[in-house]
Structure formats: C-alpha cells, structure tokens
Amino acid sequence: MSKISDIMIESLQTQLKTALVLTPDSEGYEASLVRWSETGIKPAGVVVQAVDSADISTALLWAQKHGLDVAVKGGGHSTAGTSSSDGGLVIDLSRMKNVKVDPMAKTVNAQGGATWKEVDEAGAAYGLATVGGTVNHTGIGGLTLGGGYGWLSGQYGLTIDNLLSARVVLADGSLVTASASEHPELFWGLRGAGYNFGVVVDFTYQAYDQAELVFSGILAFTSERLEQVFEQLNAILAIPDSRSGAMCIFAQAPDGSGPMIIVICFYNGATEEGEKRFSGLIHLRPILNTLGMIPYSIVNTLQNPQATYGARKSFKGIFYEPPVDLKFARTVFEDFMAKIQDEPDLMQSAIILEFIDMRKICETPVSATAFASRNFTQNGIIYLRWTDESKDLEHRTWAREIQAKWKTKLDTRVIGQKREGEVPQYINYAERKSFPLLYV
Ligand SMILES: Cc1cc2nc3c(=O)[nH]c(=O)nc-3n(C[C@H](O)[C@H](O)[C@H](O)COP(=O)(O)OP(=O)(O)OC[C@H]3O[C@@H](n4cnc5c(N)ncnc54)[C@H](O)[C@@H]3O)c2cc1C
C-alpha cells in the first residue's frame, strides 16, 4: 500500500466539500481512532469524517486511485479491528447519526453512523420500535449488516428481517438503493454478509407500535443457585413466548464480593404477565431483583455498565442447543471463575448465554438473505476483558478452548435431535467469527 503524502491529502481536501479530514498531525485524530475495544485501534493514514454520500463517494474513489486500504467505521464495536486501518483510509460515519421517523408508514430511517441509542429514542418519541441491539451504544451499521438480534427478535425476527432498504455507495462511487425491488442481489447480500459490498449511507427499517413501558430488569443469584437458575431458564424457553427473552451472565460481582449469576429478563407486556413468566426465577430468592416496568429504550442500557469503552476485549461466539445441560453449565462456570481468580486482570470478563424465542427468525427461509444461521440454536458469548497487551494471544487462546468445549457439546447434541419444522443447519461453527456471525 502506498504511503499517504501531503500532496495526496491536499487533493483529497480539495475534492471534499463538507467532510472533516484528520491526519496524524490533526487535532482530533487520536480521538477518532478510539474504538470500543483497544484491540480494534489502528493508526489510520487519514480519517475522513463524512457528512453525506458525496463525501463517502469522493473518499472511496480517492483511496482507490492511490491503492489505499479502506475501512468503514460505524459504531466502532468490532473487537477485531475491521472498522480501522493501519496506514490507510478510514471512512468514519460518526457524524452521520440522523434518524427520521415516519409515524404514518411506521418506518425509521437512520444514517449509517447512528447507534441504537438514537434509533431507540427517536422511535420511542412516536411510540414505535424496531429490532435493535441490546447494548445501545453499538452501531446500527455493523449490527444490521451482520444480521442483528435484539429483545424484539422473538416478535419480529432479526434486524435484517425488518430492513426495508439501504442506500449504499458502491466501490465505483455511485449511490444506489438496495431493497426487495431495487438491486435485489445487493439487498440479499447486505442482509447478513454486508460488511464489504459498499458503504451504507442510511438504513430504513420497519417499526412497530411499542408501549412505552416493558417488564424488564436484573436478577442476581449466588453461585450455588446455578442449577436451579438453569432449570428455570430451560423451562421458560421450553414454552416459548415471542414477547419474552432472557440473558444469563456469569460474572464477578461489581463490588468484588464473588462470582454471580445474573439474569436479565425481558417481557414485552405488563407486570403481571412478566412476573408470571419469570416467577420460577423470582421465587429462587435472588440477591438482587430490579424487575419492573421500564421504558423499552432503557432496557437496552441495562448492560452498558458492563460494556464500557476501554481495555482490550475478545468476543468468541458459542452456540448451544437448549436445554442447557446443568452439569456442563456448572463446569463452565467453575472453570471460568477459577481462571478469573488466577488472572485478576480478567476480572471484568463474562460468559453470556441468550434465551431467545427463535421461531420468528426461523420463519424466514435461510435462502432469503445472506444470514446463514436461522435455526433453534441459541447464542452465547465468551467476553474477555483485560489490560495487559502481552496477554492478547494467551487470553484469546483460552477463550477458543472454552469455545471448543461448547462446540463439542453442540456437535454431539445436534445429531438426531432435529425439531419438527426445523431445517438442519450443518454449518461449520468453528468457521463462524467470534460472536454470532453478526458480532464481527
Ligand atoms: C457490547 C456489544 C454488544 C453487542 N450486542 C449485540 C446485540 O445485542 N445484537 C447483535 O446482533 N449484535 C450485538 N453486538 C455485535 C455487533 O452487532 C457487532 O460487533 C457489530 O459489528 C458492531 O457494529 P458497529 O457499527 O458498532 O461496529 P464497527 O466496528 O464500526 O463496524 C463493524 C463492521 O461493520 C462495518 N460497517 C459498520 N457500519 C457500516 C456501514 N454503514 N456501511 C458499511 N459497513 C459498515 C465496518 O466496516 C466493520 O467491518 C454487540 C457488540 C458489542 C461490542
């Protein structure tokens, strides 16, 4: 790749009408490199903070003319650094966060650099919501293009199942609209494998009437309750309810008082319905119970305190077929906590298991989009967080070892146990990038 000269930068600046151009000498350059995980930070040769599609087009053509590496930054949550470039051009969309709601059509149009916070809040102002991420500072760009799960997936499917159209700047600089009727092949690819087809200027989503308040919150249990908690979670998922979901998290108590099992509960309905749904868990006498009626947009902030910016991070996806095997869960929990005791730098790490009603997601044929994993397998994440850079390889290797245990468990479970109506998905789980496909 060629080195970026002052003359090249001058020509870029002359061509750009509105974008901010940041080079290593510019004020704001270092700040523009910041990503959710320090592992995602790379020293860009130049950062173009675009404000419209013309900026994006100009920057793309300029980079190609000079044979430069190009990265696109949406919300900056890739732990693998896919939204950063070492010495090349970063097209940074963080100044493109506008969201427009059409309350009559019940659609939300959001620019490619928006986060779910902007989308959730704009929708809420009109009593609407769409399927977004469960941590609201995540970018809509990477999440949508990878598929996208959220608390509303049980009712409405994946984020891509609610994507109506996307306006995309292609490599030749042209701006096209991709939808079911325009550039349908591109639209197919964007939905699930979308990171490299172009730069998405904005996304238009189907939205739904959403009551302001939903039943949600956190239950926390001490470690001896693990088997009982999973018995309850297994029982809850065995009788799926599209309006309900849960997440079980193995973590250290924030006050350092020891290992905990945290369950985030979600029910898109009233208190009585939610309490009934989660009564088995509530009766286990959690040490913390914050369940109650809260705004839907606030549900997507519940994990923010554990998902702050800073430090080095790794996400490894795990996939499991419910019901969770209690003995296996116990072993994973103990191994994880022992590791954290040995390596206090990993103290803020967690293992997260999702319990989502997959029926709606599986209603869409696998061939309808580029998202390959429509099945009843549940998703989880091994989330490691540390500060010592010299431990990167060691920690990632360890996460892969735990991941391999889940894979073995899944492989042995899947054989011969297909559910009625389920299309078997013999995908190679080992090839799935960290975090379920979408978590690049
Ligand atoms: C704390 C946390 C919580 C998460 N929660 C969820 C969740 O609830 N549900 C879920 O499905 N996923 C979740 N994810 C995974 C998340 O969807 C992916 O990490 C996603 O890639 C992040 O998107 P981003 O725009 O923030 O990241 P970025 O690092 O900016 O981008 C990721 C990739 O997408 C590309 N990209 C981003 N925007 C555009 C665009 N406009 N046009 C073209 N390419 C673009 C980038 O080039 C890069 O390759 C979570 C991740 C984190 C870190």
Short mmCIF file of C-alpha atoms and ligand atoms in Angstrom, two decimals:
data_model
loop_
_atom_site.label_atom_id
_atom_site.label_comp_id
_atom_site.label_asym_id
_atom_site.label_seq_id
_atom_site.Cartn_x
_atom_site.Cartn_y
_atom_site.Cartn_z
CA MET A 1 0.00 0.00 0.00
CA SER A 2 1.36 3.46 -0.85
CA LYS A 3 2.21 5.90 1.89
CA ILE A 4 -0.07 8.90 2.06
CA SER A 5 1.78 12.07 1.07
CA ASP A 6 0.90 15.71 1.83
CA ILE A 7 0.05 16.22 -1.83
CA MET A 8 -2.41 13.32 -1.75
CA ILE A 9 -4.09 14.79 1.33
CA GLU A 10 -4.29 18.20 -0.33
CA SER A 11 -6.02 16.72 -3.35
CA LEU A 12 -8.46 14.87 -1.08
CA GLN A 13 -9.25 18.05 0.84
CA THR A 14 -9.84 19.99 -2.35
CA GLN A 15 -12.30 17.42 -3.63
CA LEU A 16 -14.24 17.02 -0.39
CA LYS A 17 -16.95 19.60 0.17
CA THR A 18 -18.11 19.04 3.72
CA ALA A 19 -16.17 16.22 5.40
CA LEU A 20 -13.57 16.71 8.09
CA VAL A 21 -10.17 15.29 7.15
CA LEU A 22 -7.94 14.15 10.01
CA THR A 23 -4.29 13.19 9.60
CA PRO A 24 -1.89 12.10 12.36
CA ASP A 25 -0.99 15.80 12.96
CA SER A 26 -4.59 16.99 13.26
CA GLU A 27 -6.34 17.82 16.47
CA GLY A 28 -8.97 15.14 17.00
CA TYR A 29 -7.06 12.45 15.09
CA GLU A 30 -6.26 10.33 18.18
CA ALA A 31 -9.84 10.61 19.42
CA SER A 32 -11.10 9.46 16.04
CA LEU A 33 -9.11 6.21 16.33
CA VAL A 34 -10.80 5.20 19.59
CA ARG A 35 -12.84 2.02 19.32
CA TRP A 36 -14.96 0.15 21.85
CA SER A 37 -12.07 -2.26 22.37
CA GLU A 38 -8.41 -1.21 22.37
CA THR A 39 -7.77 -4.30 20.26
CA GLY A 40 -9.68 -2.53 17.50
CA ILE A 41 -7.46 0.56 17.41
CA LYS A 42 -5.12 1.04 14.43
CA PRO A 43 -3.18 4.13 13.25
CA ALA A 44 -5.09 5.27 10.19
CA GLY A 45 -3.21 7.17 7.49
CA VAL A 46 -6.16 9.50 7.15
CA VAL A 47 -9.64 9.66 8.62
CA VAL A 48 -12.49 11.20 6.65
CA GLN A 49 -15.40 12.11 8.85
CA ALA A 50 -18.10 12.18 6.22
CA VAL A 51 -21.41 14.02 6.49
CA ASP A 52 -23.08 12.80 3.31
CA SER A 53 -22.90 10.29 0.48
CA ALA A 54 -20.90 12.66 -1.73
CA ASP A 55 -18.09 12.72 0.85
CA ILE A 56 -18.11 8.94 1.02
CA SER A 57 -18.02 8.60 -2.73
CA THR A 58 -15.15 11.07 -3.11
CA ALA A 59 -13.10 9.43 -0.37
CA LEU A 60 -13.63 5.96 -1.81
CA LEU A 61 -12.56 6.97 -5.32
CA TRP A 62 -9.54 8.83 -3.95
CA ALA A 63 -8.41 5.79 -1.96
CA GLN A 64 -8.74 3.53 -4.98
CA LYS A 65 -6.79 5.90 -7.19
CA HIS A 66 -3.92 5.66 -4.71
CA GLY A 67 -4.26 1.95 -3.93
CA LEU A 68 -5.04 2.50 -0.26
CA ASP A 69 -6.62 0.16 2.25
CA VAL A 70 -10.15 1.32 3.18
CA ALA A 71 -12.08 0.71 6.39
CA VAL A 72 -15.55 1.93 7.30
CA LYS A 73 -16.36 2.89 10.85
CA GLY A 74 -19.96 2.73 12.06
CA GLY A 75 -20.30 2.41 15.82
CA GLY A 76 -16.71 1.15 16.26
CA HIS A 77 -17.55 -2.01 18.20
CA SER A 78 -15.55 -4.51 16.20
CA THR A 79 -13.04 -6.16 18.53
CA ALA A 80 -11.16 -7.49 15.51
CA GLY A 81 -10.39 -4.01 14.18
CA THR A 82 -12.41 -4.36 10.98
CA SER A 83 -13.50 -0.72 11.22
CA SER A 84 -9.90 0.51 11.48
CA SER A 85 -6.99 0.70 9.06
CA ASP A 86 -3.25 0.57 9.60
CA GLY A 87 -1.99 3.38 7.39
CA GLY A 88 -4.99 3.51 5.04
CA LEU A 89 -8.23 5.48 4.84
CA VAL A 90 -10.96 5.26 7.44
CA ILE A 91 -14.36 6.49 6.33
CA ASP A 92 -15.75 7.47 9.70
CA LEU A 93 -19.55 7.76 9.83
CA SER A 94 -19.78 9.06 13.38
CA ARG A 95 -21.02 12.46 12.16
CA MET A 96 -23.85 10.75 10.28
CA LYS A 97 -26.28 9.84 13.03
CA ASN A 98 -29.54 11.44 11.98
CA VAL A 99 -32.68 9.41 12.47
CA LYS A 100 -36.04 10.20 10.86
CA VAL A 101 -39.26 8.51 11.83
CA ASP A 102 -42.29 8.29 9.58
CA PRO A 103 -45.11 7.62 12.04
CA MET A 104 -47.68 7.06 9.30
CA ALA A 105 -45.67 4.46 7.42
CA LYS A 106 -44.16 3.20 10.71
CA THR A 107 -40.63 3.31 9.37
CA VAL A 108 -37.35 4.54 10.79
CA ASN A 109 -34.60 5.88 8.56
CA ALA A 110 -31.21 6.11 10.24
CA GLN A 111 -27.84 7.22 8.88
CA GLY A 112 -25.05 4.64 8.77
CA GLY A 113 -23.12 6.07 11.74
CA ALA A 114 -26.05 6.05 14.18
CA THR A 115 -26.11 3.88 17.25
CA TRP A 116 -29.16 2.06 18.60
CA LYS A 117 -29.50 4.78 21.24
CA GLU A 118 -30.50 7.30 18.58
CA VAL A 119 -32.84 4.81 16.90
CA ASP A 120 -34.48 3.63 20.15
CA GLU A 121 -35.02 7.18 21.37
CA ALA A 122 -36.31 8.54 18.05
CA GLY A 123 -38.75 5.62 17.74
CA ALA A 124 -39.92 5.98 21.34
CA ALA A 125 -40.92 9.58 20.69
CA TYR A 126 -43.58 8.16 18.31
CA GLY A 127 -44.43 5.02 20.29
CA LEU A 128 -42.51 2.87 17.81
CA ALA A 129 -39.56 0.46 17.96
CA THR A 130 -37.67 -1.85 15.64
CA VAL A 131 -35.35 -4.81 16.30
CA GLY A 132 -32.08 -3.29 17.54
CA GLY A 133 -29.15 -4.29 19.72
CA THR A 134 -29.28 -4.93 23.44
CA VAL A 135 -26.40 -2.54 24.22
CA ASN A 136 -27.45 0.81 22.93
CA HIS A 137 -24.06 2.30 22.10
CA THR A 138 -23.50 -0.41 19.46
CA GLY A 139 -23.54 0.88 15.88
CA ILE A 140 -26.52 0.14 13.68
CA GLY A 141 -24.13 -0.33 10.73
CA GLY A 142 -22.17 -3.40 11.80
CA LEU A 143 -25.09 -4.92 13.68
CA THR A 144 -27.54 -4.66 10.80
CA LEU A 145 -25.11 -5.85 8.13
CA GLY A 146 -24.32 -8.95 10.22
CA GLY A 147 -27.95 -9.92 10.89
CA GLY A 148 -28.85 -8.41 14.25
CA TYR A 149 -30.53 -9.92 17.28
CA GLY A 150 -32.32 -7.97 19.98
CA TRP A 151 -35.02 -8.20 22.61
CA LEU A 152 -37.71 -7.80 19.95
CA SER A 153 -36.39 -10.68 17.79
CA GLY A 154 -38.91 -13.11 19.25
CA GLN A 155 -41.71 -10.99 17.82
CA TYR A 156 -40.19 -9.54 14.67
CA GLY A 157 -37.15 -11.63 13.74
CA LEU A 158 -33.69 -10.34 13.02
CA THR A 159 -32.82 -6.72 12.36
CA ILE A 160 -32.32 -7.63 8.68
CA ASP A 161 -35.81 -9.11 8.55
CA ASN A 162 -37.05 -5.59 9.24
CA LEU A 163 -34.69 -3.81 6.88
CA LEU A 164 -36.74 -2.30 4.07
CA SER A 165 -33.96 -0.64 2.16
CA ALA A 166 -30.43 0.69 2.38
CA ARG A 167 -28.74 3.42 0.38
CA VAL A 168 -25.22 2.33 -0.45
CA VAL A 169 -22.17 3.96 -2.01
CA LEU A 170 -20.52 1.30 -4.14
CA ALA A 171 -16.84 0.96 -4.98
CA ASP A 172 -17.32 2.90 -8.24
CA GLY A 173 -18.60 5.85 -6.22
CA SER A 174 -22.23 5.51 -7.32
CA LEU A 175 -25.09 5.78 -4.85
CA VAL A 176 -27.73 3.05 -5.16
CA THR A 177 -30.76 1.99 -3.19
CA ALA A 178 -30.92 -1.70 -2.32
CA SER A 179 -34.33 -3.15 -1.49
CA ALA A 180 -36.57 -6.04 -2.47
CA SER A 181 -37.32 -4.25 -5.74
CA GLU A 182 -34.09 -2.37 -6.46
CA HIS A 183 -30.75 -4.17 -6.72
CA PRO A 184 -32.25 -7.22 -5.01
CA GLU A 185 -28.99 -9.24 -5.17
CA LEU A 186 -27.17 -6.50 -3.29
CA PHE A 187 -30.04 -6.32 -0.82
CA TRP A 188 -29.76 -10.08 -0.31
CA GLY A 189 -26.03 -9.85 0.42
CA LEU A 190 -26.28 -6.84 2.69
CA ARG A 191 -28.61 -8.79 4.94
CA GLY A 192 -26.15 -10.97 6.83
CA ALA A 193 -22.91 -10.62 4.88
CA GLY A 194 -22.92 -6.90 4.37
CA TYR A 195 -19.57 -5.60 5.52
CA ASN A 196 -17.80 -5.37 2.19
CA PHE A 197 -20.33 -4.52 -0.50
CA GLY A 198 -20.15 -0.77 -0.08
CA VAL A 199 -20.71 1.96 2.47
CA VAL A 200 -24.25 2.14 3.75
CA VAL A 201 -25.30 5.77 3.94
CA ASP A 202 -28.61 5.01 5.62
CA PHE A 203 -30.91 2.17 6.56
CA THR A 204 -34.72 2.16 6.53
CA TYR A 205 -36.38 -0.21 8.97
CA GLN A 206 -39.91 -1.38 9.57
CA ALA A 207 -41.02 -0.23 13.01
CA TYR A 208 -43.85 -1.45 15.23
CA ASP A 209 -46.15 0.03 17.81
CA GLN A 210 -44.33 -0.23 21.09
CA ALA A 211 -45.80 0.52 24.51
CA GLU A 212 -43.53 2.90 26.34
CA LEU A 213 -43.01 0.55 29.27
CA VAL A 214 -41.99 -3.12 29.25
CA PHE A 215 -41.32 -5.57 32.06
CA SER A 216 -37.58 -5.98 32.47
CA GLY A 217 -34.64 -5.77 34.85
CA ILE A 218 -31.95 -7.80 36.51
CA LEU A 219 -31.97 -10.76 38.87
CA ALA A 220 -28.70 -11.77 40.54
CA PHE A 221 -28.01 -15.09 42.24
CA THR A 222 -25.15 -16.54 44.20
CA SER A 223 -23.28 -19.40 42.57
CA GLU A 224 -24.91 -22.28 44.46
CA ARG A 225 -28.17 -21.45 42.69
CA LEU A 226 -26.70 -22.18 39.25
CA GLU A 227 -28.51 -25.47 38.63
CA GLN A 228 -31.84 -24.07 39.80
CA VAL A 229 -31.43 -20.97 37.64
CA PHE A 230 -30.78 -23.09 34.55
CA GLU A 231 -33.66 -25.40 35.37
CA GLN A 232 -35.89 -22.36 35.33
CA LEU A 233 -34.39 -20.85 32.19
CA ASN A 234 -34.70 -24.19 30.39
CA ALA A 235 -38.32 -24.46 31.49
CA ILE A 236 -39.07 -20.91 30.35
CA LEU A 237 -37.60 -21.48 26.90
CA ALA A 238 -39.37 -24.83 26.56
CA ILE A 239 -42.63 -22.88 26.43
CA PRO A 240 -41.59 -20.10 24.08
CA ASP A 241 -43.29 -16.75 24.17
CA SER A 242 -42.40 -14.35 21.40
CA ARG A 243 -42.65 -11.37 23.72
CA SER A 244 -40.12 -12.76 26.16
CA GLY A 245 -36.36 -13.23 26.33
CA ALA A 246 -33.59 -13.66 28.86
CA MET A 247 -29.85 -13.48 29.14
CA CYS A 248 -27.82 -15.37 31.71
CA ILE A 249 -24.44 -13.92 32.60
CA PHE A 250 -21.58 -15.47 34.60
CA ALA A 251 -19.57 -12.64 36.12
CA GLN A 252 -17.88 -11.35 39.22
CA ALA A 253 -20.00 -9.08 41.42
CA PRO A 254 -19.08 -5.48 40.62
CA ASP A 255 -18.15 -4.94 44.29
CA GLY A 256 -15.71 -7.87 44.12
CA SER A 257 -17.77 -9.94 46.55
CA GLY A 258 -17.53 -13.04 44.39
CA PRO A 259 -18.99 -14.98 41.47
CA MET A 260 -22.55 -14.26 40.47
CA ILE A 261 -25.17 -15.44 38.05
CA ILE A 262 -27.04 -12.54 36.58
CA VAL A 263 -30.23 -12.93 34.59
CA ILE A 264 -31.61 -10.09 32.52
CA CYS A 265 -35.31 -10.69 31.96
CA PHE A 266 -37.45 -9.13 29.25
CA TYR A 267 -41.17 -9.30 28.71
CA ASN A 268 -42.87 -7.02 26.21
CA GLY A 269 -46.03 -6.69 28.28
CA ALA A 270 -47.43 -5.81 31.66
CA THR A 271 -46.10 -6.54 35.14
CA GLU A 272 -48.50 -9.42 35.82
CA GLU A 273 -47.54 -11.19 32.59
CA GLY A 274 -43.82 -10.66 33.17
CA GLU A 275 -43.95 -11.77 36.78
CA LYS A 276 -45.83 -14.88 35.75
CA ARG A 277 -43.33 -15.65 33.03
CA PHE A 278 -40.34 -15.33 35.33
CA SER A 279 -41.99 -16.47 38.56
CA GLY A 280 -39.77 -19.57 38.83
CA LEU A 281 -36.68 -17.40 38.85
CA ILE A 282 -38.16 -14.77 41.13
CA HIS A 283 -39.00 -17.49 43.67
CA LEU A 284 -35.37 -18.56 43.82
CA ARG A 285 -34.82 -15.59 46.09
CA PRO A 286 -32.26 -13.61 44.08
CA ILE A 287 -29.88 -11.35 46.00
CA LEU A 288 -30.83 -8.54 43.63
CA ASN A 289 -34.15 -8.02 41.89
CA THR A 290 -34.69 -4.87 39.84
CA LEU A 291 -37.60 -6.25 37.76
CA GLY A 292 -40.29 -3.74 36.98
CA MET A 293 -41.84 -1.66 34.23
CA ILE A 294 -39.20 0.43 32.44
CA PRO A 295 -39.03 2.18 29.06
CA TYR A 296 -38.02 -0.12 26.22
CA SER A 297 -35.12 2.21 25.34
CA ILE A 298 -33.79 1.81 28.90
CA VAL A 299 -33.77 -2.00 28.61
CA ASN A 300 -31.05 -1.55 26.03
CA THR A 301 -28.91 0.31 28.57
CA LEU A 302 -29.01 -2.38 31.27
CA GLN A 303 -25.77 -3.96 30.08
CA ASN A 304 -23.98 -0.67 29.43
CA PRO A 305 -22.19 -0.62 32.81
CA GLN A 306 -20.53 -3.96 31.96
CA ALA A 307 -19.89 -2.99 28.36
CA THR A 308 -17.99 0.27 28.73
CA TYR A 309 -15.32 1.52 26.35
CA GLY A 310 -11.67 0.90 27.22
CA ALA A 311 -9.40 -2.11 27.81
CA ARG A 312 -8.66 -4.98 25.47
CA LYS A 313 -11.50 -7.29 24.58
CA SER A 314 -12.30 -10.51 22.84
CA PHE A 315 -15.70 -11.90 21.83
CA LYS A 316 -15.99 -15.55 21.00
CA GLY A 317 -19.35 -16.89 19.94
CA ILE A 318 -20.76 -20.01 21.48
CA PHE A 319 -23.81 -21.83 20.26
CA TYR A 320 -25.90 -24.23 22.19
CA GLU A 321 -28.96 -26.30 21.78
CA PRO A 322 -31.39 -25.89 24.68
CA PRO A 323 -31.98 -27.23 27.26
CA VAL A 324 -28.67 -26.28 28.82
CA ASP A 325 -27.00 -29.30 30.42
CA LEU A 326 -26.76 -28.42 34.12
CA LYS A 327 -23.53 -30.33 34.74
CA PHE A 328 -21.90 -28.76 31.73
CA ALA A 329 -23.01 -25.28 32.82
CA ARG A 330 -21.55 -25.91 36.27
CA THR A 331 -18.20 -26.99 34.81
CA VAL A 332 -18.02 -23.97 32.53
CA PHE A 333 -18.91 -21.67 35.42
CA GLU A 334 -16.29 -23.14 37.77
CA ASP A 335 -13.56 -23.14 35.12
CA PHE A 336 -14.35 -19.56 34.21
CA MET A 337 -14.32 -18.33 37.79
CA ALA A 338 -11.08 -20.23 38.55
CA LYS A 339 -9.44 -18.56 35.56
CA ILE A 340 -10.51 -15.13 36.76
CA GLN A 341 -9.15 -15.83 40.23
CA ASP A 342 -5.80 -16.78 38.67
CA GLU A 343 -5.80 -13.77 36.36
CA PRO A 344 -7.34 -10.80 38.15
CA ASP A 345 -6.77 -8.70 35.02
CA LEU A 346 -9.67 -10.69 33.53
CA MET A 347 -11.97 -9.78 36.43
CA GLN A 348 -14.43 -7.82 34.27
CA SER A 349 -14.94 -10.70 31.81
CA ALA A 350 -18.19 -12.61 31.46
CA ILE A 351 -19.89 -15.52 29.77
CA ILE A 352 -23.29 -14.62 28.40
CA LEU A 353 -25.98 -17.08 27.27
CA GLU A 354 -29.06 -15.87 25.44
CA PHE A 355 -32.53 -17.39 25.68
CA ILE A 356 -34.48 -16.09 22.70
CA ASP A 357 -37.60 -17.47 21.05
CA MET A 358 -36.19 -18.34 17.62
CA ARG A 359 -39.48 -19.26 15.92
CA LYS A 360 -39.98 -15.92 14.19
CA ILE A 361 -36.36 -15.86 12.99
CA CYS A 362 -36.81 -19.36 11.54
CA GLU A 363 -39.97 -18.37 9.66
CA THR A 364 -37.83 -16.62 7.05
CA PRO A 365 -36.24 -19.14 4.69
CA VAL A 366 -32.48 -19.40 5.01
CA SER A 367 -32.15 -18.69 1.28
CA ALA A 368 -34.00 -15.36 1.59
CA THR A 369 -30.98 -13.50 2.96
CA ALA A 370 -27.22 -13.98 3.32
CA PHE A 371 -27.67 -14.78 7.03
CA ALA A 372 -26.86 -18.48 7.28
CA SER A 373 -27.83 -19.37 10.83
CA ARG A 374 -31.58 -19.45 11.08
CA ASN A 375 -32.14 -22.35 13.43
CA PHE A 376 -33.10 -23.08 17.00
CA THR A 377 -29.54 -22.94 18.26
CA GLN A 378 -29.11 -20.32 20.95
CA ASN A 379 -26.24 -17.84 21.01
CA GLY A 380 -23.76 -17.03 23.70
CA ILE A 381 -20.59 -15.04 24.07
CA ILE A 382 -17.32 -15.53 25.86
CA TYR A 383 -16.48 -11.94 26.61
CA LEU A 384 -12.94 -11.41 27.86
CA ARG A 385 -11.70 -8.03 29.00
CA TRP A 386 -8.14 -7.31 30.13
CA THR A 387 -5.48 -4.56 30.03
CA ASP A 388 -2.13 -6.32 29.55
CA GLU A 389 -1.38 -6.32 25.82
CA SER A 390 1.26 -9.02 26.19
CA LYS A 391 -1.52 -11.42 27.18
CA ASP A 392 -3.57 -10.98 24.00
CA LEU A 393 -2.67 -14.32 22.48
CA GLU A 394 -2.87 -16.23 25.74
CA HIS A 395 -6.34 -14.94 26.60
CA ARG A 396 -7.69 -15.44 23.10
CA THR A 397 -6.33 -18.98 23.06
CA TRP A 398 -8.05 -19.72 26.33
CA ALA A 399 -11.34 -18.31 25.04
CA ARG A 400 -11.01 -20.57 21.99
CA GLU A 401 -10.57 -23.55 24.30
CA ILE A 402 -13.84 -22.82 26.08
CA GLN A 403 -15.48 -22.18 22.74
CA ALA A 404 -14.27 -25.60 21.55
CA LYS A 405 -15.93 -27.26 24.55
CA TRP A 406 -19.27 -25.70 23.61
CA LYS A 407 -18.78 -26.76 20.03
CA THR A 408 -18.15 -30.36 21.03
CA LYS A 409 -21.23 -30.24 23.21
CA LEU A 410 -23.31 -28.83 20.36
CA ASP A 411 -21.99 -31.27 17.78
CA THR A 412 -22.84 -34.24 19.93
CA ARG A 413 -26.25 -32.77 20.82
CA VAL A 414 -27.40 -31.84 17.31
CA ILE A 415 -27.19 -35.32 15.79
CA GLY A 416 -30.59 -36.94 15.56
CA GLN A 417 -32.39 -34.31 17.57
CA LYS A 418 -33.87 -32.10 14.95
CA ARG A 419 -37.11 -30.47 15.94
CA GLU A 420 -40.23 -30.60 13.92
CA GLY A 421 -40.20 -27.94 11.22
CA GLU A 422 -36.54 -27.15 11.72
CA VAL A 423 -34.24 -27.04 8.73
CA PRO A 424 -30.98 -28.73 9.79
CA GLN A 425 -28.07 -26.33 9.66
CA TYR A 426 -24.86 -28.26 9.44
CA ILE A 427 -22.79 -25.13 9.35
CA ASN A 428 -19.20 -25.27 10.42
CA TYR A 429 -19.44 -23.50 13.74
CA ALA A 430 -15.66 -23.26 14.05
CA GLU A 431 -15.62 -21.02 11.00
CA ARG A 432 -18.08 -18.60 12.44
CA LYS A 433 -16.31 -15.47 13.51
CA SER A 434 -16.25 -14.62 17.16
CA PHE A 435 -19.75 -13.81 18.40
CA PRO A 436 -22.69 -15.00 16.32
CA LEU A 437 -21.93 -14.03 12.72
CA LEU A 438 -23.07 -10.53 13.40
CA TYR A 439 -20.50 -9.94 16.09
CA VAL A 440 -17.51 -9.14 13.92
C1 LIG B 1 -21.09 -4.51 23.71
C2 LIG B 1 -21.65 -5.17 22.47
C3 LIG B 1 -22.97 -5.56 22.44
C4 LIG B 1 -23.49 -6.18 21.31
N1 LIG B 1 -24.79 -6.54 21.30
C5 LIG B 1 -25.33 -7.07 20.18
C6 LIG B 1 -26.70 -7.40 20.12
O1 LIG B 1 -27.47 -7.21 21.04
N2 LIG B 1 -27.19 -7.93 18.96
C7 LIG B 1 -26.39 -8.14 17.89
O2 LIG B 1 -26.88 -8.62 16.89
N3 LIG B 1 -25.07 -7.83 17.92
C8 LIG B 1 -24.53 -7.31 19.04
N4 LIG B 1 -23.20 -7.00 19.09
C9 LIG B 1 -22.36 -7.28 17.94
C10 LIG B 1 -22.38 -6.09 16.99
O3 LIG B 1 -23.53 -6.21 16.21
C11 LIG B 1 -21.15 -6.12 16.08
O4 LIG B 1 -19.99 -6.00 16.86
C12 LIG B 1 -21.22 -5.02 15.06
O5 LIG B 1 -20.29 -5.29 14.04
C13 LIG B 1 -20.95 -3.67 15.65
O6 LIG B 1 -21.23 -2.69 14.71
P1 LIG B 1 -20.54 -1.25 14.79
O7 LIG B 1 -21.07 -0.45 13.66
O8 LIG B 1 -20.64 -0.73 16.18
O9 LIG B 1 -19.02 -1.65 14.61
P2 LIG B 1 -17.88 -1.17 13.62
O10 LIG B 1 -16.62 -1.63 14.28
O11 LIG B 1 -17.95 0.28 13.29
O12 LIG B 1 -18.19 -1.99 12.32
C14 LIG B 1 -18.21 -3.40 12.27
C15 LIG B 1 -18.12 -3.81 10.79
O13 LIG B 1 -19.23 -3.29 10.09
C16 LIG B 1 -18.80 -2.42 9.04
N5 LIG B 1 -19.72 -1.29 8.98
C17 LIG B 1 -20.24 -0.59 10.02
N6 LIG B 1 -21.07 0.36 9.59
C18 LIG B 1 -21.09 0.26 8.24
C19 LIG B 1 -21.78 0.97 7.21
N7 LIG B 1 -22.63 1.97 7.49
N8 LIG B 1 -21.55 0.61 5.92
C20 LIG B 1 -20.71 -0.42 5.61
N9 LIG B 1 -20.03 -1.11 6.55
C21 LIG B 1 -20.23 -0.78 7.85
C22 LIG B 1 -17.40 -1.99 9.42
O14 LIG B 1 -16.64 -1.66 8.32
C23 LIG B 1 -16.89 -3.25 10.11
O15 LIG B 1 -16.41 -4.18 9.17
C24 LIG B 1 -22.66 -6.38 20.20
C25 LIG B 1 -21.32 -5.99 20.22
C26 LIG B 1 -20.82 -5.38 21.34
C27 LIG B 1 -19.38 -4.97 21.36
#
